[in-house]
Coordinates of C-alpha atoms in Angstrom, one line a residue:
Chain A
M1 CA 40.2 45.1 49.4
G2 CA 40.8 48.7 50.1
E3 CA 43.6 48.0 52.4
V4 CA 45.9 50.7 51.1
A5 CA 47.8 52.6 53.8
E6 CA 46.4 56.1 54.3
P7 CA 49.0 58.9 54.2
K8 CA 49.6 59.9 57.8
T9 CA 48.4 63.4 58.4
S10 CA 48.2 65.4 61.6
S11 CA 44.8 66.2 62.9
N12 CA 45.1 70.0 62.4
A13 CA 46.0 69.6 58.7
R14 CA 42.2 69.3 58.2
N15 CA 41.7 72.9 59.0
G16 CA 43.9 74.1 56.2
N17 CA 45.5 76.6 58.5
S18 CA 47.7 78.6 56.2
H19 CA 48.0 81.5 58.7
R20 CA 50.2 79.4 61.0
K21 CA 53.7 80.0 59.9
S22 CA 55.5 76.7 59.8
G23 CA 59.2 76.8 59.5
D24 CA 59.2 73.4 57.9
G25 CA 58.5 73.8 54.2
A26 CA 58.0 70.1 53.7
V27 CA 55.1 70.0 56.1
V28 CA 53.4 72.9 54.3
E29 CA 53.9 71.1 51.0
A30 CA 52.6 67.9 52.4
K31 CA 49.5 69.6 53.6
A32 CA 49.0 71.3 50.3
I33 CA 49.3 67.9 48.5
S34 CA 46.9 66.3 51.0
R35 CA 44.4 69.1 50.4
R36 CA 44.8 68.8 46.7
N37 CA 44.4 65.1 46.8
L38 CA 41.2 65.4 48.9
R39 CA 39.8 67.8 46.4
N40 CA 40.8 65.7 43.4
G41 CA 39.7 62.4 45.0
L42 CA 36.3 63.8 45.8
L43 CA 35.9 65.3 42.3
F44 CA 36.7 61.9 40.7
I45 CA 34.3 60.1 43.0
A46 CA 31.5 62.7 42.9
P47 CA 29.6 61.7 39.7
N48 CA 29.1 58.2 40.8
F49 CA 28.9 58.9 44.5
L50 CA 26.1 61.5 44.2
G51 CA 24.0 59.0 42.2
F52 CA 24.9 56.2 44.5
M53 CA 24.0 58.2 47.6
F54 CA 20.7 59.4 46.3
L55 CA 19.6 56.1 44.7
I56 CA 21.1 53.4 46.9
L57 CA 22.4 54.7 50.2
G58 CA 19.5 57.0 50.8
P59 CA 16.8 54.3 50.2
V60 CA 18.7 51.8 52.3
I61 CA 18.9 54.2 55.3
A62 CA 15.2 55.3 54.7
L63 CA 14.2 51.6 54.9
F64 CA 15.0 51.6 58.6
Y65 CA 12.5 54.3 59.3
I66 CA 9.7 53.4 56.8
A67 CA 9.6 49.8 58.2
F68 CA 8.1 51.4 61.4
T69 CA 5.5 53.4 59.6
R70 CA 2.2 53.2 57.9
W71 CA 2.5 54.5 54.3
S72 CA -0.2 54.3 51.7
A73 CA 0.0 55.3 48.0
F74 CA -0.4 58.9 48.9
G75 CA 0.7 61.2 51.8
D76 CA 3.6 60.8 54.1
P77 CA 4.6 57.9 56.3
K78 CA 3.1 57.9 59.8
F79 CA 5.2 56.4 62.6
T80 CA 3.4 53.5 64.2
G81 CA 6.0 52.0 66.5
T82 CA 6.1 48.2 66.6
H83 CA 2.7 47.8 65.0
N84 CA 4.1 46.5 61.8
W85 CA 6.3 44.0 63.6
V86 CA 3.4 42.6 65.7
R87 CA 1.5 42.3 62.5
L88 CA 4.4 40.5 60.8
A89 CA 4.7 38.0 63.6
H90 CA 1.1 37.0 63.1
D91 CA 1.1 37.1 59.3
K92 CA 0.6 33.6 58.0
I93 CA 1.4 34.6 54.4
F94 CA 4.7 36.2 55.5
W95 CA 5.7 33.0 57.3
A96 CA 4.7 30.9 54.3
S97 CA 6.9 33.1 52.1
F98 CA 9.7 33.0 54.6
W99 CA 9.7 29.2 54.6
N100 CA 9.3 29.0 50.9
T101 CA 12.4 31.1 50.5
F102 CA 14.2 28.8 52.9
Y103 CA 13.0 25.7 51.0
Y104 CA 14.2 27.2 47.8
S105 CA 17.6 28.1 49.2
V106 CA 18.2 24.8 51.0
V107 CA 17.7 22.8 47.7
H108 CA 19.0 25.3 45.2
I109 CA 22.3 26.1 47.0
P110 CA 23.8 22.6 47.3
L111 CA 22.4 21.5 43.9
T112 CA 23.9 24.5 42.0
L113 CA 27.2 24.3 44.0
I114 CA 27.7 20.6 43.3
I115 CA 26.9 20.8 39.6
A116 CA 28.9 24.0 39.1
F117 CA 31.9 22.5 40.9
A118 CA 31.8 19.3 38.8
L119 CA 31.6 21.4 35.6
A120 CA 34.5 23.7 36.7
V121 CA 36.6 20.6 37.4
L122 CA 35.7 19.3 33.9
L123 CA 36.6 22.7 32.4
N124 CA 39.9 22.8 34.2
S125 CA 40.9 19.5 32.6
K126 CA 42.6 19.1 29.2
L127 CA 39.5 17.7 27.5
K128 CA 38.9 18.9 24.0
G129 CA 35.9 21.1 23.3
R130 CA 35.9 22.7 26.7
T131 CA 35.9 26.3 25.3
F132 CA 32.8 25.5 23.4
F133 CA 31.3 23.9 26.5
R134 CA 32.1 26.9 28.6
T135 CA 30.2 29.1 26.2
V136 CA 27.2 26.8 26.1
A137 CA 27.0 26.5 29.9
F138 CA 27.0 30.2 30.1
F139 CA 24.1 30.8 27.7
P140 CA 21.3 30.4 30.2
Y141 CA 22.8 33.1 32.4
I142 CA 22.5 35.8 29.8
T143 CA 19.0 34.7 28.7
S144 CA 16.3 37.0 30.0
I145 CA 14.1 35.8 32.8
V146 CA 10.9 36.3 30.8
A147 CA 12.0 34.3 27.8
A148 CA 13.6 31.5 30.0
A149 CA 10.5 31.3 32.3
Q150 CA 8.2 31.1 29.2
V151 CA 10.1 28.4 27.5
W152 CA 10.4 26.3 30.6
S153 CA 6.7 26.8 31.5
M154 CA 5.9 25.3 28.1
L155 CA 8.4 22.5 28.5
F156 CA 6.8 21.7 31.9
D157 CA 3.3 21.6 30.5
P158 CA 1.7 18.7 32.3
K159 CA -0.3 17.2 29.5
S160 CA 1.7 17.6 26.3
G161 CA 4.9 19.3 27.4
P162 CA 8.1 17.5 26.2
I163 CA 9.3 16.9 29.8
N164 CA 6.3 14.9 30.9
M165 CA 6.2 13.2 27.5
F166 CA 9.7 12.0 28.2
L167 CA 8.9 11.0 31.8
R168 CA 5.9 8.9 30.6
L169 CA 8.3 6.6 29.0
F170 CA 9.3 5.5 32.6
I171 CA 6.4 6.4 34.9
S172 CA 2.7 6.5 34.1
N173 CA 1.8 9.5 36.2
P174 CA 4.4 12.3 35.9
P175 CA 4.0 15.4 38.1
N176 CA 1.7 18.2 37.4
W177 CA 4.7 20.6 37.8
L178 CA 3.5 24.3 37.8
G179 CA -0.1 23.2 38.4
S180 CA 0.7 21.4 41.7
T181 CA 1.6 22.9 45.0
A182 CA 4.1 20.1 45.6
W183 CA 5.9 20.3 42.3
A184 CA 5.9 24.0 41.4
M185 CA 8.8 24.8 43.7
P186 CA 11.0 21.9 42.4
A187 CA 10.2 23.1 38.8
V188 CA 11.3 26.6 39.8
I189 CA 14.5 25.3 41.4
I190 CA 15.3 23.3 38.2
V191 CA 15.0 26.4 36.1
A192 CA 17.0 28.5 38.5
T193 CA 19.8 25.9 38.6
W194 CA 19.8 25.6 34.8
R195 CA 20.1 29.4 34.6
E196 CA 22.8 29.9 37.3
V197 CA 25.1 27.0 37.1
G198 CA 27.3 28.5 34.3
Y199 CA 27.9 31.6 36.3
Y200 CA 29.1 29.8 39.4
M201 CA 31.1 27.5 37.2
I202 CA 33.1 30.4 36.0
L203 CA 33.8 31.7 39.5
L204 CA 34.9 28.2 40.7
L205 CA 37.0 27.7 37.6
A206 CA 38.8 30.9 38.3
G207 CA 39.6 29.5 41.8
L208 CA 40.7 26.2 40.4
Q209 CA 43.2 27.9 38.1
T210 CA 44.9 29.5 41.0
I211 CA 46.0 26.2 42.5
P212 CA 49.6 25.6 41.6
G213 CA 50.2 22.5 39.5
E214 CA 53.1 21.5 41.8
L215 CA 50.7 20.6 44.6
Y216 CA 49.1 17.9 42.4
E217 CA 52.5 16.6 41.2
A218 CA 53.7 16.3 44.8
A219 CA 50.5 14.5 45.8
Q220 CA 50.9 12.2 42.8
L221 CA 54.5 11.4 43.8
D222 CA 53.2 10.5 47.2
G223 CA 50.9 8.0 45.6
A224 CA 47.6 9.8 46.0
N225 CA 44.9 8.8 43.5
G226 CA 42.6 11.1 41.7
W227 CA 39.9 11.1 44.4
Q228 CA 42.4 11.7 47.2
R229 CA 44.0 14.5 45.2
F230 CA 40.5 16.1 44.9
W231 CA 39.8 15.9 48.6
H232 CA 43.2 16.7 49.9
V233 CA 44.5 19.2 47.4
T234 CA 41.6 20.7 45.4
V235 CA 39.0 21.2 48.1
P236 CA 41.4 22.8 50.8
S237 CA 42.9 25.1 48.2
M238 CA 39.5 26.1 47.0
R239 CA 38.2 27.1 50.4
P240 CA 38.3 30.9 49.9
T241 CA 36.6 30.6 46.5
L242 CA 34.1 28.1 47.7
F243 CA 33.2 30.4 50.6
F244 CA 32.8 33.4 48.3
V245 CA 30.6 31.4 46.0
I246 CA 28.4 30.0 48.8
V247 CA 27.9 33.5 50.2
T248 CA 27.0 34.9 46.7
L249 CA 24.7 31.9 46.1
T250 CA 23.0 32.2 49.4
I251 CA 22.2 35.9 49.0
G252 CA 21.2 35.2 45.4
S253 CA 18.8 32.6 46.7
F254 CA 17.3 34.7 49.4
K255 CA 16.5 37.6 47.1
I256 CA 15.0 35.5 44.3
L257 CA 12.0 37.3 42.8
D258 CA 11.7 37.7 39.1
L259 CA 11.8 34.0 38.2
T260 CA 8.9 33.1 40.5
L261 CA 7.0 36.3 39.6
V262 CA 7.1 35.4 35.9
M263 CA 6.9 31.7 36.0
T264 CA 4.3 31.0 38.8
D265 CA 3.3 34.4 40.3
G266 CA 3.8 32.7 43.6
G267 CA 1.3 30.0 43.0
P268 CA -0.4 27.7 43.0
G269 CA -1.8 29.0 46.3
T270 CA 1.3 30.3 48.1
S271 CA 3.5 27.4 47.2
T272 CA 6.1 29.4 45.4
L273 CA 5.6 32.8 47.0
V274 CA 9.0 33.9 48.2
L275 CA 10.0 36.7 50.5
A276 CA 10.9 39.3 47.9
Q277 CA 7.7 38.6 46.0
Y278 CA 5.7 39.2 49.1
V279 CA 7.4 42.5 49.4
Y280 CA 6.4 43.3 45.9
R281 CA 2.9 42.1 46.4
V282 CA 2.3 44.1 49.6
A283 CA 3.7 47.2 48.0
F284 CA 2.4 47.2 44.5
D285 CA -0.9 45.2 44.8
R286 CA -2.0 46.7 48.1
S287 CA -0.1 50.0 48.2
D288 CA 0.9 49.2 51.7
F289 CA 4.4 50.6 51.5
G290 CA 5.1 50.8 55.2
Y291 CA 4.4 47.1 55.8
A292 CA 6.2 46.2 52.6
S293 CA 9.3 47.9 54.0
T294 CA 9.0 45.9 57.2
V295 CA 9.1 42.7 55.2
S296 CA 12.0 44.2 53.2
L297 CA 13.9 44.8 56.4
V298 CA 13.6 41.1 57.2
L299 CA 15.1 40.3 53.8
F300 CA 17.8 42.9 54.5
A301 CA 18.6 41.4 57.9
V302 CA 18.9 37.8 56.6
C303 CA 21.4 38.9 53.9
M304 CA 23.3 41.0 56.4
V305 CA 23.7 38.0 58.7
V306 CA 25.2 36.0 55.8
T307 CA 27.6 38.9 55.0
L308 CA 28.6 39.3 58.6
I309 CA 29.5 35.6 58.7
Q310 CA 31.6 36.2 55.6
F311 CA 33.4 39.1 57.3
W312 CA 33.9 37.1 60.5
Y313 CA 35.3 34.2 58.5
N314 CA 37.7 36.4 56.5
N315 CA 39.0 38.1 59.6
R316 CA 39.5 34.8 61.4
K317 CA 41.4 33.5 58.5
A318 CA 43.6 36.6 58.4
D319 CA 44.6 36.1 62.1
Chain B
M1 CA 39.8 37.5 44.9
S2 CA 42.8 37.4 42.7
M3 CA 42.1 35.4 39.6
S4 CA 44.3 34.3 36.8
Q5 CA 43.2 34.0 33.2
V6 CA 40.0 31.9 32.9
T7 CA 39.7 32.6 29.3
S8 CA 43.1 31.9 27.9
E9 CA 44.0 28.4 27.0
S10 CA 46.6 26.8 29.2
K11 CA 49.7 26.1 27.2
I12 CA 50.6 22.5 27.1
P13 CA 54.2 21.9 26.3
E14 CA 54.6 20.0 23.1
Q15 CA 54.4 16.4 23.9
I16 CA 57.4 14.4 22.8
A17 CA 56.5 11.0 21.4
W18 CA 58.8 9.0 23.7
N19 CA 58.0 11.1 26.6
K20 CA 54.3 10.5 26.6
P21 CA 53.0 9.1 29.9
K22 CA 51.2 5.8 29.6
R23 CA 47.4 6.0 29.9
S24 CA 46.1 4.1 32.9
P25 CA 42.7 2.5 32.7
A26 CA 41.4 4.8 35.5
K27 CA 42.5 7.8 33.3
I28 CA 40.6 6.4 30.3
V29 CA 37.5 5.9 32.5
G30 CA 37.8 9.4 33.8
T31 CA 38.1 10.8 30.3
V32 CA 35.0 8.9 29.2
I33 CA 33.1 10.2 32.2
G34 CA 34.3 13.7 31.5
Y35 CA 33.2 13.7 27.9
S36 CA 29.8 12.1 28.7
G37 CA 29.3 14.7 31.5
M38 CA 30.0 17.5 29.1
L39 CA 27.7 16.0 26.5
V40 CA 24.8 15.5 28.9
V41 CA 25.1 19.0 30.4
S42 CA 25.4 20.6 27.0
V43 CA 22.2 18.8 25.8
F44 CA 20.3 19.7 29.0
T45 CA 21.5 23.3 28.6
L46 CA 20.8 23.7 25.0
L47 CA 17.5 21.8 24.7
P48 CA 15.3 24.8 25.9
F49 CA 17.0 27.0 23.3
F50 CA 16.6 24.4 20.6
W51 CA 12.9 24.0 21.5
M52 CA 12.4 27.8 21.6
I53 CA 13.8 28.2 18.1
T54 CA 12.1 25.3 16.4
S55 CA 8.8 26.2 18.1
S56 CA 9.0 29.7 16.8
L57 CA 9.0 28.2 13.3
K58 CA 6.1 25.8 13.8
S59 CA 2.4 26.3 13.5
N60 CA 0.6 26.6 16.8
N61 CA -1.0 23.1 16.8
E62 CA 2.3 21.5 16.0
I63 CA 4.1 22.7 19.1
Y64 CA 2.4 20.4 21.5
S65 CA 1.9 17.5 19.0
I66 CA 2.1 13.9 20.3
P67 CA 4.5 12.3 19.7
I68 CA 6.9 15.3 19.9
K69 CA 8.1 16.7 16.6
W70 CA 11.6 18.0 16.8
F71 CA 11.4 19.9 13.6
P72 CA 8.5 21.8 12.0
S73 CA 6.8 20.0 9.1
T74 CA 6.6 23.3 7.3
W75 CA 9.0 26.1 8.3
H76 CA 7.0 29.2 9.2
W77 CA 9.6 31.8 8.6
E78 CA 6.8 34.3 8.2
N79 CA 6.4 34.3 12.0
Y80 CA 9.5 36.5 12.1
I81 CA 7.8 39.0 9.8
H82 CA 4.3 39.0 11.4
I83 CA 5.5 39.6 14.9
W84 CA 6.6 43.1 13.9
T85 CA 3.0 44.1 13.0
Q86 CA 1.3 41.9 15.6
A87 CA 3.4 43.3 18.5
D88 CA 5.1 46.6 19.1
M89 CA 8.5 45.0 18.8
S90 CA 10.2 47.9 17.2
T91 CA 9.2 50.3 20.0
W92 CA 10.2 47.8 22.7
L93 CA 13.6 47.1 21.1
L94 CA 14.4 50.8 20.5
N95 CA 13.5 51.6 24.1
T96 CA 15.7 48.7 25.3
I97 CA 18.6 49.8 23.1
F98 CA 18.2 53.3 24.4
F99 CA 18.2 52.3 28.1
S100 CA 21.1 49.8 27.6
V101 CA 23.3 52.3 25.8
V102 CA 22.7 55.2 28.1
V103 CA 23.1 53.2 31.3
T104 CA 26.2 51.5 30.0
L105 CA 27.8 54.8 29.1
L106 CA 27.0 56.3 32.4
Q107 CA 28.1 53.3 34.4
V108 CA 31.4 53.0 32.6
F109 CA 32.1 56.8 32.8
T110 CA 31.1 57.3 36.4
G111 CA 32.4 53.9 37.5
S112 CA 35.9 54.2 36.0
F113 CA 36.1 57.8 37.2
A114 CA 35.3 56.9 40.8
A115 CA 37.5 53.9 40.7
Y116 CA 40.4 56.0 39.7
G117 CA 39.7 58.2 42.7
F118 CA 39.5 55.2 45.0
S119 CA 42.6 53.5 43.5
K120 CA 45.1 56.1 42.6
I121 CA 44.5 59.2 44.7
R122 CA 45.2 59.1 48.4
F123 CA 42.9 61.3 50.4
R124 CA 41.5 61.3 53.8
G125 CA 38.3 59.3 54.2
R126 CA 38.9 57.2 51.1
N127 CA 38.8 53.8 52.8
A128 CA 35.7 54.7 54.8
L129 CA 33.9 55.8 51.6
F130 CA 34.9 52.7 49.8
L131 CA 33.7 50.6 52.6
I132 CA 30.2 52.1 52.2
Y133 CA 30.3 51.0 48.6
I134 CA 31.3 47.5 49.5
A135 CA 28.8 47.2 52.3
T136 CA 25.9 48.2 50.0
M137 CA 26.9 45.7 47.4
A138 CA 25.8 43.0 49.7
V139 CA 22.3 44.5 50.1
P140 CA 20.0 43.1 47.4
W141 CA 18.0 45.7 45.4
Q142 CA 14.9 43.8 46.4
A143 CA 15.4 45.0 50.0
Y144 CA 15.4 48.7 49.2
M145 CA 13.3 48.8 46.1
I146 CA 10.3 50.2 48.0
P147 CA 11.9 53.3 49.5
Q148 CA 13.7 53.9 46.2
F149 CA 10.5 53.7 44.3
K150 CA 8.7 56.1 46.7
M151 CA 11.6 58.6 46.5
L152 CA 11.7 58.6 42.7
S153 CA 7.9 58.7 42.5
S154 CA 7.8 61.7 44.9
L155 CA 10.1 63.5 42.4
G156 CA 7.7 62.7 39.6
L157 CA 10.3 60.4 38.0
S158 CA 8.3 57.2 37.9
D159 CA 7.0 56.2 34.5
T160 CA 9.7 58.3 32.8
R161 CA 12.9 57.2 31.0
W162 CA 14.8 58.9 33.8
S163 CA 13.7 56.3 36.3
I164 CA 15.3 53.3 34.5
V165 CA 18.5 55.3 33.6
L166 CA 18.9 56.4 37.2
L167 CA 18.0 53.0 38.6
Q168 CA 20.8 51.2 36.8
A169 CA 23.6 53.7 36.1
F170 CA 25.1 54.2 39.5
G171 CA 25.7 50.8 40.9
A172 CA 28.6 50.0 43.1
F173 CA 29.5 47.1 40.9
G174 CA 31.2 49.2 38.2
V175 CA 33.3 51.1 40.8
F176 CA 34.3 47.9 42.5
M177 CA 35.2 46.1 39.3
M178 CA 37.3 49.0 37.8
K179 CA 39.0 49.5 41.1
Q180 CA 40.1 45.9 41.2
F181 CA 41.7 46.5 37.8
Y182 CA 43.3 49.9 38.6
D183 CA 44.8 48.4 41.8
S184 CA 46.7 46.0 39.6
I185 CA 48.3 48.9 37.6
P186 CA 51.7 49.7 39.3
E187 CA 51.6 52.9 41.5
E188 CA 54.9 54.0 39.9
L189 CA 53.2 54.7 36.6
S190 CA 50.8 57.4 37.9
E191 CA 53.5 58.6 40.4
A192 CA 55.9 59.2 37.5
A193 CA 53.3 61.1 35.5
R194 CA 52.5 63.2 38.5
L195 CA 56.1 64.2 38.9
D196 CA 56.1 65.1 35.2
G197 CA 53.4 67.6 36.0
L198 CA 50.4 65.8 34.6
S199 CA 47.1 66.6 36.3
E200 CA 45.0 63.9 37.8
F201 CA 42.6 64.0 35.0
G202 CA 45.5 63.9 32.6
I203 CA 46.8 60.8 34.2
Y204 CA 43.4 59.2 34.1
R205 CA 42.9 60.1 30.5
R206 CA 46.4 59.5 29.1
I207 CA 47.8 56.8 31.2
I208 CA 45.1 54.8 33.0
L209 CA 42.3 54.8 30.4
P210 CA 44.4 53.5 27.5
L211 CA 45.5 50.6 29.7
S212 CA 42.0 49.6 30.8
G213 CA 40.4 48.7 27.4
S214 CA 39.6 45.1 28.3
S215 CA 38.2 46.0 31.7
I216 CA 36.0 48.7 30.3
A217 CA 34.8 46.3 27.6
A218 CA 34.0 43.8 30.3
L219 CA 32.1 46.3 32.4
A220 CA 30.3 47.6 29.4
I221 CA 29.2 44.2 28.2
I222 CA 28.0 43.1 31.7
T223 CA 26.1 46.4 32.2
F224 CA 24.6 46.2 28.8
T225 CA 23.4 42.6 29.4
N226 CA 22.0 43.4 32.8
T227 CA 20.1 46.4 31.6
W228 CA 18.8 44.6 28.6
N229 CA 17.6 41.7 30.7
D230 CA 16.2 43.7 33.6
Y231 CA 12.6 42.9 34.2
M232 CA 11.8 44.1 37.7
G233 CA 13.0 47.7 37.3
P234 CA 10.8 48.4 34.2
L235 CA 8.0 46.4 35.7
I236 CA 7.9 48.7 38.8
Y237 CA 8.5 52.0 37.2
L238 CA 7.1 52.0 33.7
R239 CA 3.3 52.2 33.1
S240 CA 3.1 53.8 29.7
Q241 CA 3.3 51.2 26.9
N242 CA 5.3 53.5 24.7
L243 CA 8.2 53.3 27.3
Y244 CA 8.1 49.5 27.6
T245 CA 11.3 47.5 27.3
I246 CA 11.5 44.2 25.4
Q247 CA 11.1 42.3 28.6
L248 CA 8.0 44.1 29.6
G249 CA 6.7 44.0 26.1
L250 CA 7.3 40.3 25.8
K251 CA 5.4 39.7 29.0
L252 CA 2.5 41.8 27.8
F253 CA 2.5 40.0 24.5
I254 CA 2.4 36.6 26.3
S255 CA -0.6 37.7 28.4
Q256 CA -2.4 39.0 25.3
Y257 CA -1.7 36.1 23.0
S258 CA -1.5 33.3 25.6
A259 CA -2.5 30.6 23.1
D260 CA -0.3 31.8 20.2
F261 CA 2.6 29.7 21.3
A262 CA 4.6 30.0 18.1
M263 CA 4.4 33.8 18.1
I264 CA 5.4 33.8 21.8
M265 CA 8.4 31.8 21.0
T266 CA 9.3 34.0 18.1
G267 CA 9.2 37.0 20.4
S268 CA 11.3 35.2 22.9
V269 CA 13.9 34.4 20.3
L270 CA 14.0 38.0 19.2
S271 CA 14.4 39.1 22.8
V272 CA 17.3 36.8 23.5
L273 CA 19.1 37.1 20.1
P274 CA 20.7 40.5 20.4
I275 CA 22.2 39.8 23.8
L276 CA 23.5 36.4 22.6
V277 CA 25.3 38.1 19.8
V278 CA 26.8 40.7 22.2
F279 CA 27.9 37.9 24.5
L280 CA 29.4 35.8 21.7
I281 CA 31.4 38.8 20.5
G282 CA 32.7 39.8 23.9
Q283 CA 32.5 36.6 25.8
N284 CA 36.2 36.6 26.8
Q285 CA 36.0 40.0 28.4
F286 CA 32.6 39.1 29.9
I287 CA 33.8 35.9 31.5
E288 CA 37.1 37.5 32.6
G289 CA 35.1 40.3 34.2
I290 CA 32.9 37.9 36.1
A291 CA 35.8 35.7 37.2
T292 CA 37.6 38.7 38.7
S293 CA 34.8 40.4 40.5
G294 CA 31.6 38.5 40.4
M295 CA 28.6 40.2 38.9
K296 CA 25.7 41.9 40.3
G297 CA 22.2 40.6 39.7

């Protein structure tokens, strides 16, 4: 992206030095075009960029300062050095939320990836009804979190919910789901997977459709069976798409917030309290905006590490 | 990522009877597995929706009846009338429509405008500026929502309509998505228009914009859906109930009438229905847009 060659301009063109008499008319004209382009370009970008700068870039930069301050509901932030970070290191609830986020990600990422990949392969086949299937699989993704969480909470009802009623056909003692510290997180993961699989399916399908059919034909001529074609043609050709999907899925898992907030409110206990929800809680329940920013910065750092790995991978591939 | 058509059906050359390949047993097994997989996933995906709709038409004590009742014994269509008086549905829906429309217009306008600047005008510092956009796309909103909230609050904008509009309208996603599309329009087209003396705005309006109908539709539908479904933004910024969106309102309703399951499901159906219709109308653009540039959220 964005790898368009910049027009070569000499360094003094920036000063717009019209007083310097240049014998070469073409150079003068090039400078005029370059100036006009700069003005026009900035004008086109301005409406979005001003909003973007004020609402996204500004807050992101401010985060790095606020994370080192004490800031209550009123007044200005007061710089406290590393105080917040020492507090963070000893904060048991922070670490619980950190590991909960990790737990959620470690299960949710492979689960979603495998199902989405399988569905994308299905959609890429010539089976009838796949257009309908694509639409259906995408429904959960456009369903609002509040409605989805509410329906699933009722489905998960331990006593008389349909899920446990179904499970009682096979086991006498089905899980307590949202009421139990052990099963609340798996329930959240099931709902998140239900909701997101269709989205990643579309991304993976787009990748599958870029694989030239000749590759499969050649493999078939060489006597490769379906399974071998999958591992030796599909998977290697899908590497860039897979990588993009995994990065998106990872960041998406780290930042999970609204689903747990609506479905479990982090409970029971702290069993589904995730990092982003801890940020929310510290900020809006306790008005401790400085420390909330400190936790935010951890979330930021984790996502940045994933993004940097992506950059590193892309550059290595380009070499 | 460069993506080909996800939405259009792949054209299968007309099969000639004597040219048909023989079906091997493995292929038949694969087909059976394929169809059963599709069936199982469809059922699993649709069951919560089915349950939501039938529950919204049941009486309260029928929802959790044992054994499970798939269909209501009497259909309580009146739930869909009562909810309008029992809850402030019309206010919530009107607020949500207002936010979604205004945000979508702003996002499409500023996004396509900026994308034109990034894609078609060569100026110094362009790549650096665009890199900033790309870099912040990887930063989740959850990481900077606190400083953003404090900034908007200090300007007295929290608990106003402005907060939600500003929050959603200037995302980098729209710029990124539209730039992806503009980059695919040949440079010669805008170059030729420039030589003909058309201004940059003229090129944008007369050449580029008419070509970008489906991309703009995609961006509009995606933005509309995101704004409609957003829960966290309104939750943090809106306090006054007369500003509530459908998501906040539904959550409030759930906490107020926690035992009125049928009504809660009625409200849930009503909150999902409009966006489902929008999706069904524009699903090709929607899915194409996602396949080419991912989606924020």
